[in-house]
Coordinates of C-alpha atoms and ligand atoms in Angstrom, one line a residue:
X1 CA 0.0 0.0 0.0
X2 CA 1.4 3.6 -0.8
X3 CA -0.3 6.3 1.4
X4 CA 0.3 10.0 -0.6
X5 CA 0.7 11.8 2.6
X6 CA 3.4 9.2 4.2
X7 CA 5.0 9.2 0.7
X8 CA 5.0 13.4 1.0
X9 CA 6.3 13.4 5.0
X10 CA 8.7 11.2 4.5
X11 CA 10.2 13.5 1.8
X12 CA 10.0 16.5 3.6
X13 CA 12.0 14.6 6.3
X14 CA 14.6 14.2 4.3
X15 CA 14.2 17.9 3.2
X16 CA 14.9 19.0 7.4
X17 CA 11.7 20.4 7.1
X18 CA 11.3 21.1 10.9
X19 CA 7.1 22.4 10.6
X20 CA 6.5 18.8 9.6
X21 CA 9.3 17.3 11.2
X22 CA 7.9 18.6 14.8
X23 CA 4.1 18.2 13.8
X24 CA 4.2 15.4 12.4
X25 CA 7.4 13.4 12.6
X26 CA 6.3 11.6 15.8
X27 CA 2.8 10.9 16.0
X28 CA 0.9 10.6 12.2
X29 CA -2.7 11.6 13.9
X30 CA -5.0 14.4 14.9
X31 CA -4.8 16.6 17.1
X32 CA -6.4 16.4 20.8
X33 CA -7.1 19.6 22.6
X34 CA -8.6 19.2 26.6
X35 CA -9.6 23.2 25.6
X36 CA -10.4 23.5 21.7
X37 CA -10.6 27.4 22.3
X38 CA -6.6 27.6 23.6
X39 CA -5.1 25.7 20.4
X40 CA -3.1 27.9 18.4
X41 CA -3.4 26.8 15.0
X42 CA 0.1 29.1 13.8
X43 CA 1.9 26.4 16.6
X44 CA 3.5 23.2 15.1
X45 CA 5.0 22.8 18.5
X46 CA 1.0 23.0 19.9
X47 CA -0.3 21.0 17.4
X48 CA 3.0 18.1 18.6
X49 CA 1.5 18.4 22.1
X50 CA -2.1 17.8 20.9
X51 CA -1.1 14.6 19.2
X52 CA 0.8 13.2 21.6
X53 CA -2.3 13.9 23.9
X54 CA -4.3 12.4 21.8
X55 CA -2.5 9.0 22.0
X56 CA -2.4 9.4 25.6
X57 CA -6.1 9.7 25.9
X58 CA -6.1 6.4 24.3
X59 CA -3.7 4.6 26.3
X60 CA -5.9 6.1 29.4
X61 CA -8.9 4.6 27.8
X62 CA -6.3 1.0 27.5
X63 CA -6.3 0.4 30.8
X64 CA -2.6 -0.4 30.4
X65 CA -0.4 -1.3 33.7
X66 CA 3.1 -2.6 34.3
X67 CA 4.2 -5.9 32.4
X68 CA 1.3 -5.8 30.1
X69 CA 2.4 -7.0 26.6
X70 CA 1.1 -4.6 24.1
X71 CA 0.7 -4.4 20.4
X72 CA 0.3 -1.2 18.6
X73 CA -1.1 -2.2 15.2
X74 CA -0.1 0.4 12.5
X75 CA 2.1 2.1 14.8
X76 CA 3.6 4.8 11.9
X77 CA 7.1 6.2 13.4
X78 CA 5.7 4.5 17.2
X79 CA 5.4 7.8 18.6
X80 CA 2.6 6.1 21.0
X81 CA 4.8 3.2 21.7
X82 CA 7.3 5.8 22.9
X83 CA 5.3 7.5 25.0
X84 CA 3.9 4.1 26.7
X85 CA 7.4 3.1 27.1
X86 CA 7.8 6.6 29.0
X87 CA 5.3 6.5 31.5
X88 CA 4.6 3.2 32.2
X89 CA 7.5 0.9 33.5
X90 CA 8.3 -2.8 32.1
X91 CA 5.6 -3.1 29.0
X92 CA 6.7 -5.6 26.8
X93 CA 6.0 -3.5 23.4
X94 CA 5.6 -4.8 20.0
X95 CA 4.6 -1.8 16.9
X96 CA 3.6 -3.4 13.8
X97 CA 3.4 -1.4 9.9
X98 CA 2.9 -2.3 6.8
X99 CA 5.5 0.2 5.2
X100 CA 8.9 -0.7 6.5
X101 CA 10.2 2.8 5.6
X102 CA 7.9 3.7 8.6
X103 CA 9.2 1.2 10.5
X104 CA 13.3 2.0 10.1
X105 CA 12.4 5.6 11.2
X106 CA 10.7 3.7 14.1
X107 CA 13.6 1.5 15.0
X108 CA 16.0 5.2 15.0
X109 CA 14.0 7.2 17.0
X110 CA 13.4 4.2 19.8
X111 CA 17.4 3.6 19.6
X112 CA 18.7 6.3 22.0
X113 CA 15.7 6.7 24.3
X114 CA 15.8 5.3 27.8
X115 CA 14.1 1.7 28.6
X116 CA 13.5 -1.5 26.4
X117 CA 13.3 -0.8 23.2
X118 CA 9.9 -2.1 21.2
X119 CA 10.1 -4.8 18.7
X120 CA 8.9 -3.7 15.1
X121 CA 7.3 -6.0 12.8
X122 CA 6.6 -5.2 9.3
X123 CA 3.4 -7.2 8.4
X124 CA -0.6 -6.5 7.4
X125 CA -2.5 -5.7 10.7
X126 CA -5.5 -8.2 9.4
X127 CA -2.5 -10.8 9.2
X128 CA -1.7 -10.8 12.5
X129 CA 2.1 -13.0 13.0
X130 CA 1.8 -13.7 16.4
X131 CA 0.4 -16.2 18.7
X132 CA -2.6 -16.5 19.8
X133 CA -3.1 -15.3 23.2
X134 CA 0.0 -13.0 23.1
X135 CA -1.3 -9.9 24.0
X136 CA -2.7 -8.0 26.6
X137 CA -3.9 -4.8 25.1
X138 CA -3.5 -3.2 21.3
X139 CA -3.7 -0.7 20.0
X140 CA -4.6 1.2 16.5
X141 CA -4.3 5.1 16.5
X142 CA -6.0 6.3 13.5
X143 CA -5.3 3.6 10.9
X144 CA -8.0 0.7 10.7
X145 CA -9.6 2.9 8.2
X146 CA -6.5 2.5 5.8
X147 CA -6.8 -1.5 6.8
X148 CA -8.0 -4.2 4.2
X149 CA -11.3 -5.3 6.4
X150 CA -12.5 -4.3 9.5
X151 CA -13.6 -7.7 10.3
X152 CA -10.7 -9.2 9.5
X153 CA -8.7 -6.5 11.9
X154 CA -10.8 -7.7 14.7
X155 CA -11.2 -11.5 14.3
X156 CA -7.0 -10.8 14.1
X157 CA -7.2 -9.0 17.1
X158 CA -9.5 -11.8 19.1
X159 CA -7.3 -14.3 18.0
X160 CA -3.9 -12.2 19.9
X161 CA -5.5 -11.4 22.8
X162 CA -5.4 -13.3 26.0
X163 CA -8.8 -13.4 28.2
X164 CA -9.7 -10.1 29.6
X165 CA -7.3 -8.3 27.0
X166 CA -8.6 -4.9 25.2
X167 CA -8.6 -3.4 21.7
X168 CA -8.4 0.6 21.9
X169 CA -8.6 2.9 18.6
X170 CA -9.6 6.1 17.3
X171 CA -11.5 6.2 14.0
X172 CA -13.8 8.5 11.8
X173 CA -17.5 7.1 12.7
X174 CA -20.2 8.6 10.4
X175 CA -23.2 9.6 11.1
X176 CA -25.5 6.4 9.4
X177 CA -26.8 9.7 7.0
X178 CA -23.1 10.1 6.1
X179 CA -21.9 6.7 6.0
X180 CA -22.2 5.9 2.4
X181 CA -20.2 8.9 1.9
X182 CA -17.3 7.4 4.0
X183 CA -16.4 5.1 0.7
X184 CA -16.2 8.9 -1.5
X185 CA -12.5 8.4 -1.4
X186 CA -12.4 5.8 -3.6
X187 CA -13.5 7.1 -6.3
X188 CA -11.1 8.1 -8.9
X189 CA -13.2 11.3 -9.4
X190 CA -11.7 12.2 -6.1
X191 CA -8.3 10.5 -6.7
X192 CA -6.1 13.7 -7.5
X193 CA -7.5 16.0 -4.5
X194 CA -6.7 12.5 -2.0
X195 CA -3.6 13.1 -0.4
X196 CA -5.6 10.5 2.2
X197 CA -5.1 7.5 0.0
X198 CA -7.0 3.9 0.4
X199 CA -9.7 5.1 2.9
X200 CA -12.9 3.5 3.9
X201 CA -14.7 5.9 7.2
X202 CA -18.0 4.3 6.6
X203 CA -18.7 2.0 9.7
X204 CA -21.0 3.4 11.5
X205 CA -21.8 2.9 15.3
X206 CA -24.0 -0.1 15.0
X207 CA -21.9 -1.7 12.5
X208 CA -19.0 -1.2 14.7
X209 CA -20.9 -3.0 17.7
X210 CA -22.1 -5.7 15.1
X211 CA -18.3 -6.7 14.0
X212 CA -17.3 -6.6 17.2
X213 CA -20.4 -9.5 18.4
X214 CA -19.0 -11.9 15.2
X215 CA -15.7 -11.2 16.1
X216 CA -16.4 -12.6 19.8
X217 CA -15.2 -8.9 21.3
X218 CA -17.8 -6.4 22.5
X219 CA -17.8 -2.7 22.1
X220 CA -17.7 -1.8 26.1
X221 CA -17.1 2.3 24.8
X222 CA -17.2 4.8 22.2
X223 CA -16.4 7.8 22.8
X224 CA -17.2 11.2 20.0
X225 CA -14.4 13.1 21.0
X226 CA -14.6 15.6 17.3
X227 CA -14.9 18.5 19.6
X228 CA -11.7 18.0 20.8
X229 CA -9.8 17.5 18.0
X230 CA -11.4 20.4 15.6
X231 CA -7.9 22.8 16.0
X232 CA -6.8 19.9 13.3
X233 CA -8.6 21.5 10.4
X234 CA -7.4 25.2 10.9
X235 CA -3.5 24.2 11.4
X236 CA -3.7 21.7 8.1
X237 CA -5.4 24.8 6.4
X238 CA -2.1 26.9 6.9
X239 CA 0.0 24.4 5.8
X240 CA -1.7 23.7 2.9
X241 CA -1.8 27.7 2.4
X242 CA 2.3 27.6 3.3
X243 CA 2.6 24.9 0.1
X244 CA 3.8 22.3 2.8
X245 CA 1.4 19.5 2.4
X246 CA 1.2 19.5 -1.5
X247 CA -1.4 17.9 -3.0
X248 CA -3.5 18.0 0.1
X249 CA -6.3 20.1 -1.1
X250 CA -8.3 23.0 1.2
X251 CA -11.4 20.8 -0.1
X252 CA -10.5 18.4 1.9
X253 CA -9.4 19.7 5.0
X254 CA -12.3 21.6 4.8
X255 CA -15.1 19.2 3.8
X256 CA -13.4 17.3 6.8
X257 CA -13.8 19.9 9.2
X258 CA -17.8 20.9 8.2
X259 CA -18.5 17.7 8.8
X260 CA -17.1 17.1 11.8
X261 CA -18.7 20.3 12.9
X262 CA -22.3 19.1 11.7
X263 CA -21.7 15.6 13.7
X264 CA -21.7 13.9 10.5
X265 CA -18.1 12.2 10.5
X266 CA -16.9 12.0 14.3
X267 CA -13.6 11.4 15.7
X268 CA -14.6 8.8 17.8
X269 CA -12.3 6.4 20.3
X270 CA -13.3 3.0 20.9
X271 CA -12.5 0.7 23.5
X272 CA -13.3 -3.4 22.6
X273 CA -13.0 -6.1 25.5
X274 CA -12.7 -9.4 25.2
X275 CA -14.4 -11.8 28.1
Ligands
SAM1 C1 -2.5 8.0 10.1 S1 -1.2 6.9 10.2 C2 -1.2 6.6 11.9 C3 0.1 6.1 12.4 C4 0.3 5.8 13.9 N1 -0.8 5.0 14.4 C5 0.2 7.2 14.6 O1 -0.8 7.4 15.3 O2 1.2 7.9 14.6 C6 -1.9 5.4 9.5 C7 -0.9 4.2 9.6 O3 -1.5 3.0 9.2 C8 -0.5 2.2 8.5 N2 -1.2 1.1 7.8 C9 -2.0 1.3 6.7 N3 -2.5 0.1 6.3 C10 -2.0 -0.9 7.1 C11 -2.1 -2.3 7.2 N4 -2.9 -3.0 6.4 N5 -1.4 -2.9 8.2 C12 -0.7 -2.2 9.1 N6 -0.5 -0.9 9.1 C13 -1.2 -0.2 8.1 C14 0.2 3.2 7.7 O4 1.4 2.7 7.2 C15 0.3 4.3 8.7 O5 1.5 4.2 9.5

């Protein structure tokens, strides 16, 4: 799979380009904001905080403590495996990505920081190498909507985790008005303004809860956090106006941010427990 705006940041990298090296050259994600109206949308260094906030609400949601084993499927440059190897002491941390470029960033950031370093696997997150039982918690920040099958991802995730263990991820959760809409992305009408690529944001709520059920899991919360992560739209707006992401059109960003305002696509994070 080749995702435009990986393709795009990983260039820039190697530019030295330090807005999107310090925006988004840890965590690949959204924004979170405790107080939308204090974000500061001219801030990369802001927006750096928000994301790494926003993986820490997720890790809150996880549930994770001491000597858990943890997988964080589609980890990108495992920015949240970093944090979680930060704050929470002897984790036994495995980040997994379908783009080994992503992955040998991964590997140099994690090399000089304190603590055990996570083990990367480069592999499709609905083709889980592992064990069954291995896990304790994983984890999917912002990228089962790039994956081949949602039910697949889950059944996967089942299969990995021991009794009691927990699935935590953010997605984009239509509104079931908008859903069909969630497959727009795909169309090759849309192709050249998709700096996005793949992208499939059409499970709604109750189908969510329903692939959970076959997949033996059950969706225990979900959690419309859009509100909070709204700042997004006007920083990607300026660097789109600054040239800096490209191809990413303003229609995007923007048809993104009006519906999020109108509750039609909302950022949502989801916790799934299996008995
Ligand atoms: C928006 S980025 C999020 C990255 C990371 N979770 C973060 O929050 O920084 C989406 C990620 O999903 C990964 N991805 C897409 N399809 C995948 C697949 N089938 N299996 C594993 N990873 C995949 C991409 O390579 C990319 O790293």
């Amino acid at each position: 799979m080749s995702l435009p705006y990986i393709n795009m940041l990983l260039k820039q990298f190697a530019r030295g380009n330090p807005v999107l090296e310090t925006s988004f050259g840890t965590h690949i994600h959204w924004g979170y904001w405790p107080d939308p109206a204090a974000a500061d949308p001219s801030s990369p260094a802001d927006y750096a905080v928000a994301a790494e906030r926003l993986s820490l609400e997720l890790i809150e949601l996880a549930g994770i403590a001491p000597g858990m084993r943890v997988l964080d499927a589609g980890c990108g440059f495992g920015g949240t495996l970093a944090l979680l190897n930060d704050r929470i002491p002897d984790l036994d941390l495995t980040g997994l990505n379908i783009d080994a470029r992503q992955l040998a960033r991964a590997v140099q950031m994690a090399a000089g920081r304190p603590g055990r370093p996570p083990a990367f696997v480069a592999a499709d997150a609905c083709r889980l190498p592992f064990a069954d039982a291995s896990f304790d918690r994983v984890m999917a920040v912002e990228c089962i909507f790039h994956f081949p099958s949602r039910a697949a991802f889950l059944q996967e995730v089942w299969r990995v985790l021991r009794p009691g263990g927990a699935l935590v991820l953010s997605d984009f959760v239509p509104a079931p008005v908008f859903a069909p809409a969630g497959r727009a992305l795909k169309l090759p009408l849309l192709k050249r303004f998709n700096m996005l690529g793949e992208c499939d944001t059409s499970c709604t709520a109750a189908q969510y809860r329903r692939l959970a059920e076959e997949a033996g899991l059950s969706l225990a919360v979900l959690r419309d956090v859009t509100r909070n992560t709204l700042p997004t739209y006007p920083f990607l707006s300026r660097l789109v106006g600054g040239g800096a992401l490209g191809r990413l059109s303003r229609t995007l960003v923007f048809v993104m941010d009006f519906t999020g305002r109108r509750g039609l696509l909302r950022y949502s994070l989801l916790r799934f427990d299996k008995p």
